[in-house]
Structures are given as C-alpha cells and as structure tokens.
CSV table of C-alpha atoms in Angstrom, one decimal:
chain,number,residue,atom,x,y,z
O,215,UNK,CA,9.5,22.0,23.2
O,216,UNK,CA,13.0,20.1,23.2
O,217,UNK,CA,15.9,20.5,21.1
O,218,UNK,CA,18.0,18.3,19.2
O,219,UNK,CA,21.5,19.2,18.5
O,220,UNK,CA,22.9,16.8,15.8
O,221,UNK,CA,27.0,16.4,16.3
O,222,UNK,CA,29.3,15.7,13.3
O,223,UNK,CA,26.9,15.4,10.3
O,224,UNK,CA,28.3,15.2,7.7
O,225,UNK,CA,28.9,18.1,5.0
O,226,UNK,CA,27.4,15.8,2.1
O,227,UNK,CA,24.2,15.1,4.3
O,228,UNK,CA,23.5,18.5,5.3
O,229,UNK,CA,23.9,20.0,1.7
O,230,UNK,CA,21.4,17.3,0.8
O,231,UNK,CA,19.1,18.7,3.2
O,232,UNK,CA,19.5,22.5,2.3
O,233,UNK,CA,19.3,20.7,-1.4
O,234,UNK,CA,16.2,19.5,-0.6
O,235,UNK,CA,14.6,22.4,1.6
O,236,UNK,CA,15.2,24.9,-1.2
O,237,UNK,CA,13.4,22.2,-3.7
O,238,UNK,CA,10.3,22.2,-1.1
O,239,UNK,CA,10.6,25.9,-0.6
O,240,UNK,CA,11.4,25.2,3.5
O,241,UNK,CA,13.9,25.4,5.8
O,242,UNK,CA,16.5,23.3,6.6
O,243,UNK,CA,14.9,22.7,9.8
O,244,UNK,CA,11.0,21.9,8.6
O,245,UNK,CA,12.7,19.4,6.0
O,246,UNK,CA,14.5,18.0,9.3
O,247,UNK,CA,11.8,17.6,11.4
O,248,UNK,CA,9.4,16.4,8.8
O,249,UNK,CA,11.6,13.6,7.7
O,250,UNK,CA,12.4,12.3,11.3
O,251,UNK,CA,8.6,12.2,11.5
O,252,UNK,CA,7.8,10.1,8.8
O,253,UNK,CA,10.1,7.7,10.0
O,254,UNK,CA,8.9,7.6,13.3
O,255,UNK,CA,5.7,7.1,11.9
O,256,UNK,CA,7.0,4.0,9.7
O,257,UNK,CA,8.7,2.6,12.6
O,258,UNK,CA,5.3,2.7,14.9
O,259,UNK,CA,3.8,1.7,12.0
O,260,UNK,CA,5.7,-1.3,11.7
O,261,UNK,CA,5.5,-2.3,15.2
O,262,UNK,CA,1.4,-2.3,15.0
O,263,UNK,CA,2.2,-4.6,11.9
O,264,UNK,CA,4.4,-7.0,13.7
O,265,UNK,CA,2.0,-7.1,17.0
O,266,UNK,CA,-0.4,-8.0,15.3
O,267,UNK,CA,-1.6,-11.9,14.4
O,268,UNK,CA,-0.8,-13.5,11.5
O,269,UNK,CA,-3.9,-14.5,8.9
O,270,UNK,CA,-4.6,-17.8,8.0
O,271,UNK,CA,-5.4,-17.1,4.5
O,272,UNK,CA,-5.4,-21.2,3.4
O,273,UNK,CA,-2.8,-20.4,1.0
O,274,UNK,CA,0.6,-19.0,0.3
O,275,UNK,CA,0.0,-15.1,0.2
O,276,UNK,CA,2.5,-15.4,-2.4
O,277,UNK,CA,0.2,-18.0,-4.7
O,278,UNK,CA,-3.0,-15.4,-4.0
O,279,UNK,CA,-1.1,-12.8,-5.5
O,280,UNK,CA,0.1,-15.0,-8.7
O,281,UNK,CA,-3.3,-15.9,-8.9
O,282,UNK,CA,-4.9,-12.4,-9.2
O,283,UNK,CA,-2.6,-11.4,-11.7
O,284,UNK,CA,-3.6,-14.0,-13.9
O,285,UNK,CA,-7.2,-12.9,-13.6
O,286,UNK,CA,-7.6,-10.1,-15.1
C-alpha cells in the first residue's frame, strides 16, 4: 500500500478534519482517505459523463424541465 505525506496543511484544515473524524466517530486518517475517494470517484465520474455523446432530445433540456413542472 502507498503513503501520502501531505506538506504544509494548514492548521484550520486539519482541525476541520479531526472536527469532522470525532463527529463520524473515525480517525483523522479514515475521514482523509474516504474524502479523497469520493472525489476521485466524482472526478471519474465526470469524465464517463463528458465521454459520453450528447442526446438529441428535440428540445431544450432546459424547456423539458419547465415543462414537467408544470404538469403536475
């Protein structure tokens, strides 16, 4: 497994974290590596979004959407 050594964060940040690992009832470390995750995921997430063709829907997306909320 690697290691990540994280150089000059800042004071503010990291008591957020410990802030946040004591609200979750984890570690510093857990509430680290869980966050880097989910924005690894968002970013491969996006990626597949923006590979991907766009749909010809025959309309603005934004008119659709005005449209169903009129219909209720």
């Amino acid at each position: 497994m690697a290691a990540l050594q994280i150089i000059d964060l800042p004071d503010e940040l990291y008591e957020r974290l410990q802030e946040a690992a004591k609200y979750r009832g984890t570690t510093v470390e857990v509430t680290v590596l869980e966050a880097i995750e989910r924005q690894v995921y968002r970013i491969e997430w996006r990626r597949r979004l923006d590979s991907r063709e766009p749909i010809d829907l025959g309309m603005d997306g934004a008119e659709l959407v005005r449209d169903a909320r009129r219909d209720p």
